[in-house]
Each structure stands twice: as structure tokens, then as C-alpha cells.
Amino acid sequence: MTLAAAVGGMLLSFTLESGSTARATLSQALILASLAGFVASVALRPARGTEAVGVARGAVSDRARVQCDFSHVAANAEALGSLAELRDYLREPEKYARYGARMPRGVLLYGPPGTGKTLLARALAGEARVPFFALSGSDFVEKYVGVGAGRVRELFKKARKAGKCVIFIDEIDALGKRRDESASDERDQTLNALLSEMSGFHTGDGVIVIAATNRVDALDPALLRPGRFDRQIEVGLPGRAERLSILRLHSQGKPLARDVSLEALAEQTVSFSGASLESLLNEAALLAASRDGECIEQADIQAAFYKTVAGADRAIAATEQERRIIAVHEAGHALVSCVLAPENRLARVSILPAGHGAAGYNLCVPAERVMVGKKHMEHQICVLLAGRAAEQLAFGEDELTAGASSDIARATELAASMVADLGMAGEPAVSLKALNRACGGVSGAAERSRALLDGLYEETLRLIDGERDALQALAGALMERESLEGAETTAIIDAHLSSERRESAQSDLVR
Ligand code: ADP
Ligand code: ZN
């Protein structure tokens, strides 16, 4: 898993737009990913919104509507390989029955939203030329006991009538949650109905149930037993090469200017899902169309990129003093990011308000990495705390604003998981969380997280205090220009760094 953009969102108010739009869902994923590359369960927290399949309750798509096959799916080679086998089975179930071969009755696709799970299921039905029945797990869970179970039976009845088919259940976690997590009679009955329906059909029937979830860890183990969803396929976020192939696929039929480089875009879009890549290209196409351009220019792509990750720039409504605070805050993030985590490429720093209530933002394209280490996490915390630290140094402790609220919440969560999950604060061989589960009543995590945060905050204050020139210069430039590209930002910082810092950077290079 990769780390994603640390959008140092500065919230002036808490009135985050509710009603999650596709953009909000996406940036939520981005922001989450920036912290949680190492904690799968956090990174995979379901982000619900417009990405849920647009299938109405009980809606069924018929043969004619499945016009989708494997050529509509880029990347995901592993999943495609596995599904190709199922396609062959769906085409000739009798053959497999003759050999006594047992095909999986259910396949579970798991991974973050927008990675193409629905698309894969649909493509399977299209390839096998069988009807596709789709429903979302949340459609099954009802207030009244028995209603959901009835719906499950109804769905399977319809599907059986159709003969060979693919049944797709999105958000299976909504009905198949671990029973010990939260008990509910209604959900139990619904789950039992699903399990018994699934054991009711035979290998020769040619019915495949595909379920999708963002959180495989939260599923009831009963669902994963043999004869149920016994094949599990991870559908992860695409890597650079996969992003490129998804971009290539979705740019078909879109007139791109000669200077547009999809390779560069693939490089820039760390932690984007297939859905966000598709929406980025669409956004760029809309921009090109609205200005009646001959083709989609690099500038459209850039604007779409910023819009997708940070929301569209909006007009300024802040007072002069507020702008000053925002500029210092964002400059703090950028400065500490450049000094402590230069491997992450700063793409843009802005004091223009963006989506989700952010009054300004830092957009940082993180380096791709497989593992996240302790040092890296500490640096990430410092970068998050840097906005507040810069405000405190520039305006004093009495002038703190609510702008850092989400930064400090994220830093705190990160520190707490270092302490409680990862054994990164003092006891390298102990997971306090697991210990607490096993023995109960284990304490000390809160105190240790506090100490870790306090120490890192001190460090951040010291760093910024020693580089006040760079902070002032950058904040000044932001006040004047409102929005700076990454290269301009690093140039300003480099030009104003203290000689000690420059020397130590030099010696780091030599080493
Ligand atoms: P999920 O079900 O995992 O949330 P979807 O299948 O709904 O994701 O993906 C939404 C859209 O994103 C797809 O319709 C497609 O346009 C695009 N997309 C996602 N992954 C891919 C991929 N691997 N190849 C091509 N398009 C993709
Ligand atoms: Zn911030």
C-alpha cells in the first residue's frame, strides 16, 4: 500500500460539507491513506458515497444491459486471471460437473472503494454472457426482522429462474459483520438466509455469487468458510504501471494534446483508485469542452488533478489577518515537509479555500513505498503538527485557531497507533491493543501517546524556530501569490534555510 497526499487542510470552521460527493469520498480516501498506509483496517475504512453501485433496491440488470467485458478493466491482472477461470466455468458448467470439479460458489473481492470490484463482477457476467444481478448489502439490512432475509430469498429465486448468472452483492460487510461486533437479529437472519441460499445450489447450476467489501477483517468468519465465499481476491490500489494502463484505457476517445504525458500523470497520482483516475480524466475533458478547446491540454489535466485532490479553488472570503494566519500555517507544513520528508514531492501550497471546508492546503505527492517505518511516521506527525507550531511561534499561544483541528486529530491517531498497535514507542515486541484484548485492563497507552506527541511537537517547534527566515519568506510569498507550485515553494525554502541546516543536508547527502 502506498502513502498518499498529506493535505494539510486547515479548517477555519467545522462546517464540513455533509452529503459526500464523489470528490469528498476521494479526498477522504487520500487523507486517510496518508496516515494509514500501515494499518489496513484504517485504510480500508469504507468510504460510502456515490461510489456505491447505482442499482436501485432489488434492481436487476438483464442480459442486454451487461455490455462490459474484461477489455474494460485495466490492471488487476491477478483478479482477472481468477475470474477468467470462472468465466470458463460459467460458459460450460456441465463440463466441470462431469469431472466432479467444485467451483467456488462465492468469490469475495476486497479492497478500497473505487478499485474496480463492481466493474470486475460486471465484466465477468459480460464475458460469460449471463445475466447480472446486483444488490448492495445495505439494501438487505432493514429495521424489521425478517425483511432482509425475505429479500435475499427473493433475489436468489429470481436468479435461479434466470439459469446461469452472476449475483453481485456490494458492501457485504453491511450484512455479514462479525456477530460479536454488534448483535442484531435482523442481520443474523439475513446472513443465515444468504448462507443457506448459497449452500442450496449445485456445481452444475452455473450461479456465481460475487461479493465486495472494503473491510475483509470485519466479516463474519461464517461467510469465508468452504462452500461460501471461499475464494478471496484482493483488489488493491493500482501501482504506477497499473495507473498508467487505467489512464490509457480511459483516455481512449479523448483528444489529448501532444504535450500531455500520461506517464507523468501516473507518477503524480499515487494512491488514486481506478475510479478517481477515471474521474480526473473526465474532469479534464469537461474543462476542455467548456472552453471549446481543440483538445485536452496539459493545463486541463493539471487543473483537474488539483480539483480532484483538493476540491476546486474558491474565491477568498477571509479577512487580511485570517489570510496571514492561514499563510503561516500552510508555510509551516511546507517547510517541515521539505526539511524532514524531502522524498515526498510537494506539488502545491495554497491559501485559497478548497473543498471540505479547508481554508488552505498543502498538496504533497508521497513517495511510493511498500513499508512505512518509525522515522517516517514520526516525520509525518511533525509535518501534521507544523501548521499549529508555526501559528504558535508567529502569533503566540493565545492566538491559536481551530484551523489545526484535523491536523492534530490525525497526528494524535497516528501517535496512538504507533504506541498501541505497532510497538514503536518503547516496547518493540508488545502490541498494547492485542494485550488489552487478551488480558484486559492494560493501560498506559494514552500517557505514552501524549509523551510521544509532546516530544515531536517540541521538535517541530525547534525546527521551525531555527528556520524562521524560510517560514516568513514562504508565508509572504503565499500572501502575495496565494498559491505556489511545488518547485517554487522548495526554491523559496532552499534560498532561506539556515546555514546549519544546509550544512547538515549536505552531510546527509555525502553519507
Ligand atoms: P468498486 O466497486 O471497487 O468501488 P467500481 O467498480 O465501482 O469500484 O469502479 C468505479 C469506476 O472506476 C469503474 O466504473 C471504472 O470506470 C473505474 N475503474 C476502477 N478500476 C478500474 C480498472 N482497474 N480499470 C478500468 N477502470 C477502472
Ligand atoms: Zn494544517
Coordinates of C-alpha atoms and ligand atoms in Angstrom, one line a residue:
M1 CA 0.0 0.0 0.0
T2 CA 1.2 3.5 -0.7
L3 CA 1.2 6.6 1.3
A4 CA -0.8 9.4 -0.1
A5 CA -1.0 13.2 -0.2
A6 CA -0.8 14.9 3.1
V7 CA -3.4 17.5 2.5
G8 CA -2.6 19.8 5.4
G9 CA -6.1 21.0 5.4
M10 CA -6.7 24.0 7.6
L11 CA -10.2 24.2 8.9
L12 CA -11.4 27.5 9.9
S13 CA -14.8 26.2 10.7
F14 CA -16.1 22.8 11.4
T15 CA -18.9 23.0 9.0
L16 CA -17.6 20.3 6.7
E17 CA -19.9 19.8 3.8
S18 CA -22.1 16.8 4.5
G19 CA -23.5 14.6 1.8
S20 CA -20.5 13.0 0.5
T21 CA -19.8 13.8 -3.1
A22 CA -17.5 11.7 -5.2
R23 CA -14.8 14.3 -4.6
A24 CA -15.3 14.2 -0.8
T25 CA -15.2 10.5 -0.8
L26 CA -12.0 10.5 -2.9
S27 CA -10.2 13.0 -0.8
Q28 CA -11.2 11.3 2.3
A29 CA -9.5 8.2 1.0
L30 CA -6.5 10.3 0.2
I31 CA -6.3 11.9 3.5
L32 CA -6.8 8.6 5.3
A33 CA -4.3 6.9 3.2
S34 CA -1.7 9.5 4.0
L35 CA -1.8 8.3 7.6
A36 CA -2.8 4.8 7.4
G37 CA -0.7 3.1 4.8
F38 CA 0.4 0.7 7.5
V39 CA -2.9 -0.1 9.2
A40 CA -5.0 -1.9 6.7
S41 CA -8.2 -1.7 8.7
V42 CA -8.0 2.0 8.9
A43 CA -7.0 2.5 5.3
L44 CA -9.9 0.3 4.2
R45 CA -12.5 2.1 6.2
P46 CA -15.5 2.1 4.0
A47 CA -16.0 5.5 2.4
R48 CA -19.6 5.5 1.3
G49 CA -21.0 7.8 -1.2
T50 CA -21.6 8.0 -4.8
E51 CA -19.3 5.2 -5.5
A52 CA -21.8 2.6 -4.4
V53 CA -23.3 0.8 -7.3
G54 CA -26.1 2.8 -8.8
V55 CA -28.5 -0.1 -8.6
A56 CA -31.8 0.6 -7.0
R57 CA -33.3 -1.7 -4.4
G58 CA -33.9 -5.1 -5.9
A59 CA -32.9 -3.9 -9.4
V60 CA -31.7 -6.4 -11.7
S61 CA -29.8 -5.9 -14.9
D62 CA -30.7 -8.1 -17.7
R63 CA -28.7 -9.7 -20.4
A64 CA -28.9 -6.8 -22.8
R65 CA -27.5 -4.3 -20.3
V66 CA -24.3 -6.1 -19.5
Q67 CA -22.1 -4.6 -22.2
C68 CA -18.9 -4.9 -20.4
D69 CA -16.1 -7.4 -20.6
F70 CA -12.6 -7.9 -19.5
S71 CA -11.3 -5.3 -22.0
H72 CA -13.0 -2.7 -19.9
V73 CA -10.7 -3.5 -17.0
A74 CA -7.2 -2.3 -16.9
A75 CA -4.6 -3.5 -14.3
N76 CA -5.9 -6.0 -11.7
A77 CA -4.1 -8.9 -13.5
E78 CA -4.5 -11.3 -10.6
A79 CA -8.2 -10.8 -10.2
L80 CA -8.7 -11.0 -14.0
G81 CA -6.8 -14.3 -14.0
S82 CA -9.0 -15.7 -11.3
L83 CA -12.2 -14.5 -13.0
A84 CA -11.2 -15.9 -16.3
E85 CA -11.4 -19.4 -14.8
L86 CA -14.9 -18.6 -13.6
R87 CA -15.9 -17.3 -17.0
D88 CA -14.9 -20.7 -18.5
Y89 CA -16.9 -22.4 -15.8
L90 CA -20.0 -20.2 -16.4
R91 CA -19.8 -20.9 -20.1
E92 CA -19.8 -24.7 -19.6
P93 CA -20.8 -25.6 -16.1
E94 CA -21.8 -29.1 -17.2
K95 CA -18.3 -29.8 -18.2
Y96 CA -17.0 -29.0 -14.8
A97 CA -19.8 -31.1 -13.2
R98 CA -18.8 -34.0 -15.4
Y99 CA -15.3 -34.0 -13.9
G100 CA -16.7 -33.6 -10.4
A101 CA -14.8 -30.3 -10.1
R102 CA -16.1 -28.0 -7.5
M103 CA -16.1 -24.3 -8.4
P104 CA -16.2 -21.7 -5.7
R105 CA -19.8 -20.8 -5.0
G106 CA -18.8 -17.4 -3.9
V107 CA -15.9 -15.0 -4.6
L108 CA -15.1 -12.2 -2.3
L109 CA -13.4 -9.1 -3.8
Y110 CA -11.9 -6.9 -1.2
G111 CA -10.1 -3.6 -1.3
P112 CA -10.6 0.1 -1.1
P113 CA -13.6 1.8 -2.8
G114 CA -13.3 2.6 -6.5
T115 CA -10.7 0.0 -7.3
G116 CA -13.0 -1.8 -9.8
K117 CA -14.7 -4.5 -7.8
T118 CA -18.1 -3.8 -9.3
L119 CA -16.5 -3.4 -12.7
L120 CA -14.9 -6.8 -12.4
A121 CA -18.1 -8.6 -11.5
R122 CA -19.9 -6.9 -14.3
A123 CA -17.2 -7.8 -16.7
L124 CA -17.4 -11.4 -15.7
A125 CA -21.1 -11.5 -16.4
G126 CA -20.5 -9.8 -19.8
E127 CA -17.7 -12.2 -20.7
A128 CA -19.7 -15.2 -19.8
R129 CA -22.8 -13.7 -21.5
V130 CA -25.0 -14.4 -18.5
P131 CA -27.4 -12.0 -16.6
F132 CA -26.0 -9.9 -13.8
F133 CA -28.0 -9.3 -10.6
A134 CA -26.7 -6.6 -8.3
L135 CA -27.7 -5.5 -4.9
S136 CA -26.0 -3.7 -2.1
G137 CA -25.6 -5.2 1.4
S138 CA -27.1 -2.2 2.9
D139 CA -30.3 -2.8 0.9
F140 CA -30.8 -6.0 2.9
V141 CA -30.5 -4.6 6.3
E142 CA -33.8 -3.4 7.5
K143 CA -35.4 -2.2 10.6
Y144 CA -37.9 -5.1 10.8
V145 CA -36.7 -8.6 11.5
G146 CA -37.2 -10.9 8.6
V147 CA -37.5 -8.3 5.8
G148 CA -33.8 -8.6 4.8
A149 CA -33.9 -12.4 4.8
G150 CA -37.0 -12.3 2.6
R151 CA -35.2 -10.0 0.2
V152 CA -32.3 -12.4 0.0
R153 CA -34.6 -15.3 -0.8
E154 CA -36.3 -13.3 -3.4
L155 CA -33.1 -12.3 -5.1
F156 CA -31.9 -15.9 -5.3
K157 CA -35.3 -17.0 -6.6
K158 CA -35.1 -14.5 -9.5
A159 CA -31.5 -15.5 -10.2
R160 CA -32.4 -19.2 -10.3
K161 CA -35.1 -18.6 -12.7
A162 CA -32.6 -16.9 -15.0
G163 CA -30.4 -20.0 -15.1
K164 CA -26.7 -19.3 -15.3
C165 CA -25.9 -15.9 -13.8
V166 CA -23.7 -13.7 -11.7
I167 CA -25.1 -12.3 -8.5
F168 CA -23.2 -9.3 -7.1
I169 CA -23.6 -8.2 -3.5
D170 CA -21.8 -4.9 -2.8
E171 CA -20.9 -3.9 0.7
I172 CA -21.4 -7.4 2.0
D173 CA -20.0 -6.1 5.4
A174 CA -23.3 -4.4 6.0
L175 CA -25.0 -7.7 6.5
G176 CA -22.1 -10.0 7.2
K177 CA -20.4 -8.2 10.1
R178 CA -18.8 -10.2 12.8
R179 CA -21.6 -11.2 15.1
D180 CA -19.6 -10.3 18.2
E181 CA -19.0 -6.8 16.9
S182 CA -22.7 -5.8 17.1
A183 CA -25.5 -8.2 17.5
S184 CA -28.7 -7.7 15.5
D185 CA -31.4 -10.3 15.0
E186 CA -32.3 -8.8 11.7
R187 CA -28.8 -9.0 10.4
D188 CA -28.3 -12.5 11.7
Q189 CA -31.4 -13.7 9.9
T190 CA -30.4 -12.1 6.7
L191 CA -26.9 -13.5 6.9
N192 CA -28.3 -17.0 7.6
A193 CA -30.7 -16.7 4.7
L194 CA -27.7 -15.8 2.4
L195 CA -25.7 -18.7 3.7
S196 CA -28.4 -21.2 3.3
E197 CA -29.3 -20.0 -0.2
M198 CA -25.6 -20.3 -1.2
S199 CA -25.4 -23.9 0.0
G200 CA -28.6 -24.6 -1.9
F201 CA -27.3 -24.5 -5.4
H202 CA -25.1 -27.1 -7.1
T203 CA -22.0 -27.0 -9.1
G204 CA -23.9 -27.6 -12.3
D205 CA -26.2 -24.7 -11.8
G206 CA -23.8 -22.1 -13.1
V207 CA -24.6 -19.5 -10.5
I208 CA -21.7 -17.5 -9.1
V209 CA -22.1 -15.1 -6.2
I210 CA -19.6 -12.3 -6.1
A211 CA -19.4 -10.1 -3.0
A212 CA -17.4 -6.9 -2.5
T213 CA -16.2 -5.2 0.7
N214 CA -13.7 -2.6 1.9
R215 CA -13.1 -4.4 5.1
V216 CA -12.4 -8.1 5.0
D217 CA -11.4 -8.0 8.6
A218 CA -14.9 -7.1 9.7
L219 CA -16.6 -10.0 8.0
D220 CA -18.3 -12.8 9.9
P221 CA -16.0 -15.9 9.5
A222 CA -19.0 -18.0 8.6
L223 CA -19.0 -16.2 5.3
L224 CA -15.5 -17.3 4.5
R225 CA -15.9 -21.0 5.1
P226 CA -15.5 -23.5 2.3
G227 CA -18.6 -23.6 0.1
R228 CA -19.3 -20.0 0.7
F229 CA -17.0 -17.1 -0.2
D230 CA -14.1 -19.4 -0.2
R231 CA -12.2 -17.6 -2.9
Q232 CA -10.9 -14.2 -1.8
I233 CA -9.3 -11.9 -4.2
E234 CA -7.6 -8.6 -3.2
V235 CA -8.3 -5.7 -5.4
G236 CA -5.8 -3.1 -4.2
L237 CA -5.0 0.4 -5.2
P238 CA -3.1 0.5 -8.5
G239 CA 0.7 1.0 -8.6
R240 CA 2.3 3.3 -11.1
A241 CA 2.3 1.0 -14.0
E242 CA -1.3 0.0 -13.3
R243 CA -2.3 3.6 -13.1
L244 CA -0.8 4.2 -16.5
S245 CA -2.8 1.4 -18.0
I246 CA -6.0 2.6 -16.4
L247 CA -5.3 6.1 -17.7
R248 CA -4.6 4.8 -21.2
L249 CA -7.9 2.9 -21.1
H250 CA -9.9 5.8 -20.0
S251 CA -8.2 8.3 -22.3
Q252 CA -9.4 6.4 -25.3
G253 CA -11.8 8.6 -27.3
K254 CA -10.5 11.7 -25.5
P255 CA -8.4 14.0 -27.7
L256 CA -5.2 14.7 -25.7
A257 CA -2.8 17.4 -26.7
R258 CA 0.6 16.3 -27.8
D259 CA 2.3 17.6 -24.6
V260 CA 0.1 15.6 -22.2
S261 CA 2.1 12.9 -20.6
L262 CA 0.1 10.1 -19.1
E263 CA 3.3 8.6 -17.7
A264 CA 3.9 11.8 -15.7
L265 CA 0.2 11.8 -14.6
A266 CA 0.5 8.2 -13.5
E267 CA 3.6 9.2 -11.4
Q268 CA 1.7 12.0 -9.8
T269 CA -1.4 10.1 -8.9
V270 CA -0.1 8.0 -6.0
S271 CA -3.0 6.4 -4.1
F272 CA -5.6 7.2 -6.7
S273 CA -8.1 4.5 -7.3
G274 CA -9.3 3.5 -10.8
A275 CA -12.4 5.5 -10.1
S276 CA -10.5 8.6 -9.2
L277 CA -8.3 8.3 -12.3
E278 CA -11.4 7.9 -14.4
S279 CA -13.0 11.0 -12.8
L280 CA -9.8 13.0 -13.2
L281 CA -9.7 12.4 -16.9
N282 CA -13.4 13.2 -17.2
E283 CA -12.9 16.4 -15.3
A284 CA -10.2 17.4 -17.7
A285 CA -12.4 16.6 -20.6
L286 CA -15.2 18.7 -19.2
L287 CA -12.8 21.6 -18.7
A288 CA -11.6 21.3 -22.3
A289 CA -15.2 21.2 -23.6
S290 CA -16.3 24.1 -21.6
R291 CA -13.6 26.3 -23.1
D292 CA -14.3 24.9 -26.6
G293 CA -10.6 23.8 -26.8
E294 CA -9.3 21.8 -29.7
C295 CA -8.2 19.1 -27.4
I296 CA -7.5 18.4 -23.7
E297 CA -4.4 20.4 -22.8
Q298 CA -1.8 19.7 -20.1
A299 CA -3.3 22.7 -18.2
D300 CA -6.7 21.0 -18.1
I301 CA -5.1 17.9 -16.7
Q302 CA -3.3 19.8 -14.0
A303 CA -6.5 21.7 -13.1
A304 CA -8.4 18.5 -13.0
F305 CA -5.7 16.9 -10.8
Y306 CA -5.9 19.7 -8.2
K307 CA -9.6 19.8 -8.3
T308 CA -9.8 16.0 -7.8
V309 CA -7.4 16.0 -4.8
A310 CA -8.2 19.3 -3.1
G311 CA -11.5 20.4 -4.5
A312 CA -11.9 23.4 -6.8
D313 CA -10.3 26.7 -5.7
R314 CA -12.9 29.1 -4.5
A315 CA -12.9 32.8 -4.1
I316 CA -11.4 34.2 -0.9
A317 CA -13.7 35.2 1.9
A318 CA -11.1 35.5 4.7
T319 CA -10.0 38.8 6.3
E320 CA -6.4 40.0 5.9
Q321 CA -5.5 38.7 9.4
E322 CA -7.1 35.3 8.7
R323 CA -5.1 35.1 5.4
R324 CA -1.9 35.8 7.3
I325 CA -2.7 33.1 9.8
I326 CA -3.5 30.6 7.0
A327 CA -0.3 31.5 5.1
V328 CA 1.8 31.0 8.2
H329 CA 0.1 27.7 8.9
E330 CA 0.5 26.3 5.4
A331 CA 4.0 27.6 5.2
G332 CA 4.8 25.7 8.4
H333 CA 3.5 22.4 6.9
A334 CA 5.5 23.0 3.7
L335 CA 8.7 23.9 5.5
V336 CA 8.8 20.9 7.8
S337 CA 7.8 18.6 4.9
C338 CA 10.7 19.9 2.8
V339 CA 13.2 19.5 5.6
L340 CA 12.1 16.2 7.1
A341 CA 10.5 14.4 4.2
P342 CA 12.1 15.7 1.0
E343 CA 11.3 12.4 -0.7
N344 CA 7.6 13.4 -0.8
R345 CA 7.2 15.8 -3.7
L346 CA 5.4 19.0 -2.7
A347 CA 3.0 19.7 -5.6
R348 CA 1.3 22.8 -4.4
V349 CA 0.8 25.1 -1.4
S350 CA -2.2 27.3 -1.4
I351 CA -4.1 29.7 0.9
L352 CA -7.1 29.5 -1.4
P353 CA -10.1 27.8 0.2
A354 CA -10.6 24.3 -1.2
G355 CA -13.3 21.7 -0.8
H356 CA -14.4 20.2 2.5
G357 CA -14.0 23.4 4.4
A358 CA -10.3 23.6 4.0
A359 CA -9.1 27.2 4.2
G360 CA -5.8 26.4 2.6
Y361 CA -3.8 23.3 1.8
N362 CA -0.5 21.6 1.1
L363 CA -0.6 19.1 -1.6
C364 CA 2.1 16.6 -1.4
V365 CA 2.7 13.6 -3.6
P366 CA 4.2 11.0 -1.4
A367 CA 7.0 8.7 -2.5
E368 CA 5.7 5.2 -3.3
R369 CA 6.7 2.8 -0.6
V370 CA 5.9 -0.6 0.5
M371 CA 6.6 -0.3 4.2
V372 CA 6.3 2.6 6.5
G373 CA 8.9 2.9 9.2
K374 CA 9.1 4.5 12.5
K375 CA 11.1 7.5 11.5
H376 CA 8.8 8.1 8.6
M377 CA 5.8 8.1 10.9
E378 CA 7.4 10.5 13.3
H379 CA 8.2 12.8 10.4
Q380 CA 4.7 12.6 9.3
I381 CA 3.5 13.6 12.7
C382 CA 5.8 16.6 12.7
V383 CA 4.6 17.7 9.3
L384 CA 1.0 17.5 10.6
L385 CA 1.8 19.4 13.7
A386 CA 3.8 22.0 11.8
G387 CA 0.8 24.2 10.9
R388 CA -0.1 24.7 14.6
A389 CA 3.6 25.1 15.6
A390 CA 4.1 27.8 13.0
E391 CA 1.0 29.6 14.2
Q392 CA 2.1 29.4 17.8
L393 CA 5.6 30.7 17.0
A394 CA 4.3 33.6 14.8
F395 CA 1.3 34.7 16.8
G396 CA 1.7 33.3 20.3
E397 CA -0.2 30.6 22.2
D398 CA -3.2 32.8 22.9
E399 CA -3.9 33.3 19.3
L400 CA -4.2 29.7 18.3
T401 CA -7.0 29.0 15.8
A402 CA -9.3 26.0 15.1
G403 CA -7.5 25.6 11.8
A404 CA -5.3 22.9 13.1
S405 CA -8.1 20.7 14.4
S406 CA -8.0 18.0 11.8
D407 CA -4.1 18.1 11.7
I408 CA -3.8 17.4 15.4
A409 CA -6.5 14.8 15.4
R410 CA -4.7 13.0 12.7
A411 CA -1.3 13.3 14.4
T412 CA -2.9 12.0 17.6
E413 CA -4.4 9.0 15.9
L414 CA -1.1 8.3 14.2
A415 CA 0.8 8.5 17.5
A416 CA -1.7 6.4 19.3
S417 CA -1.4 3.6 16.7
M418 CA 2.4 3.8 16.9
V419 CA 2.1 3.3 20.7
A420 CA -0.8 0.8 20.8
D421 CA -0.6 -1.2 17.6
L422 CA 2.9 -1.1 16.3
G423 CA 5.2 -1.3 19.3
M424 CA 7.1 1.8 18.2
A425 CA 7.2 3.7 21.5
G426 CA 9.4 1.9 24.0
E427 CA 8.2 -1.8 23.8
P428 CA 9.1 -3.1 20.4
A429 CA 7.7 -6.5 21.0
V430 CA 4.4 -5.6 22.5
S431 CA 1.1 -4.6 20.9
L432 CA -0.8 -2.9 23.7
K433 CA -4.0 -3.3 21.7
A434 CA -3.6 -7.1 21.4
L435 CA -2.5 -7.3 25.0
N436 CA -5.6 -5.5 26.1
R437 CA -7.8 -7.8 24.1
A438 CA -6.2 -10.8 25.6
C439 CA -5.8 -9.7 29.2
G440 CA -7.9 -6.6 29.5
G441 CA -7.3 -3.6 31.7
V442 CA -3.9 -2.7 30.2
S443 CA -3.3 1.0 30.4
G444 CA -0.6 3.4 29.7
A445 CA -1.2 3.9 26.0
A446 CA -2.8 7.3 26.4
E447 CA 0.1 8.6 28.5
R448 CA 2.7 7.2 26.1
S449 CA 0.9 8.7 23.1
R450 CA 0.9 12.0 24.9
A451 CA 4.6 11.9 25.6
L452 CA 5.3 10.9 22.0
L453 CA 3.2 13.8 20.7
D454 CA 4.7 16.3 23.1
G455 CA 8.2 15.3 22.2
L456 CA 7.5 15.6 18.5
Y457 CA 5.7 18.9 18.9
E458 CA 8.8 20.3 20.7
E459 CA 11.0 19.1 17.9
T460 CA 8.7 20.7 15.3
L461 CA 8.7 24.0 17.2
R462 CA 12.5 23.9 17.4
L463 CA 12.9 23.1 13.8
I464 CA 10.6 26.0 12.7
D465 CA 12.1 28.4 15.2
G466 CA 15.5 27.8 13.7
E467 CA 14.1 28.4 10.2
R468 CA 12.1 31.5 10.8
D469 CA 13.5 33.2 7.7
A470 CA 12.3 30.5 5.5
L471 CA 8.9 30.5 7.2
Q472 CA 8.5 34.2 6.8
A473 CA 9.6 34.2 3.2
L474 CA 7.2 31.4 2.3
A475 CA 4.3 32.9 4.2
G476 CA 5.0 36.3 2.5
A477 CA 5.0 34.7 -0.9
L478 CA 1.7 32.9 -0.2
M479 CA 0.1 36.2 1.0
E480 CA 1.1 37.7 -2.3
R481 CA 0.6 34.9 -4.8
E482 CA -2.0 32.8 -2.9
S483 CA -0.9 29.6 -4.5
L484 CA 2.6 28.3 -5.3
E485 CA 3.7 25.3 -7.3
G486 CA 5.9 22.8 -5.5
A487 CA 9.1 23.8 -7.3
E488 CA 8.6 27.5 -6.4
T489 CA 8.0 26.5 -2.8
T490 CA 11.1 24.4 -2.5
A491 CA 13.1 27.2 -4.2
I492 CA 11.9 29.7 -1.6
I493 CA 12.6 27.4 1.3
D494 CA 16.1 26.4 0.0
A495 CA 17.0 30.1 -0.5
H496 CA 16.2 30.9 3.1
L497 CA 17.4 27.9 5.0
S498 CA 19.8 28.5 7.8
S499 CA 23.4 27.7 7.2
E500 CA 23.4 24.9 9.8
R501 CA 20.5 23.2 8.1
R502 CA 22.1 23.5 4.8
E503 CA 25.4 22.0 6.1
S504 CA 23.6 19.1 7.7
A505 CA 21.7 18.5 4.5
Q506 CA 25.0 18.4 2.7
S507 CA 26.5 15.9 5.1
D508 CA 23.4 13.7 4.8
L509 CA 24.0 13.7 1.0
V510 CA 27.6 12.7 1.4
R511 CA 26.7 9.9 3.8
Ligands
ADP1 P1 -15.6 -0.5 -6.5 O1 -16.7 -1.4 -6.8 O2 -14.3 -1.2 -6.2 O3 -15.9 0.5 -5.6 P2 -16.1 0.3 -9.2 O4 -16.0 -1.0 -9.9 O5 -17.4 0.9 -8.9 O6 -15.2 0.2 -7.9 O7 -15.2 1.4 -10.1 C1 -15.8 2.6 -10.5 C2 -15.3 3.0 -11.8 O8 -13.9 3.3 -11.8 C3 -15.4 2.0 -12.9 O9 -16.7 2.0 -13.5 C4 -14.3 2.4 -13.9 O10 -14.7 3.4 -14.7 C5 -13.2 2.9 -13.0 N1 -12.2 1.9 -12.7 C6 -11.9 1.4 -11.5 N2 -11.0 0.4 -11.5 C7 -10.7 0.3 -12.8 C8 -9.8 -0.5 -13.6 N3 -9.0 -1.4 -13.0 N4 -9.8 -0.4 -14.9 C9 -10.6 0.5 -15.5 N5 -11.4 1.3 -14.9 C10 -11.5 1.2 -13.6
ZN2 ZN -2.9 22.2 8.6

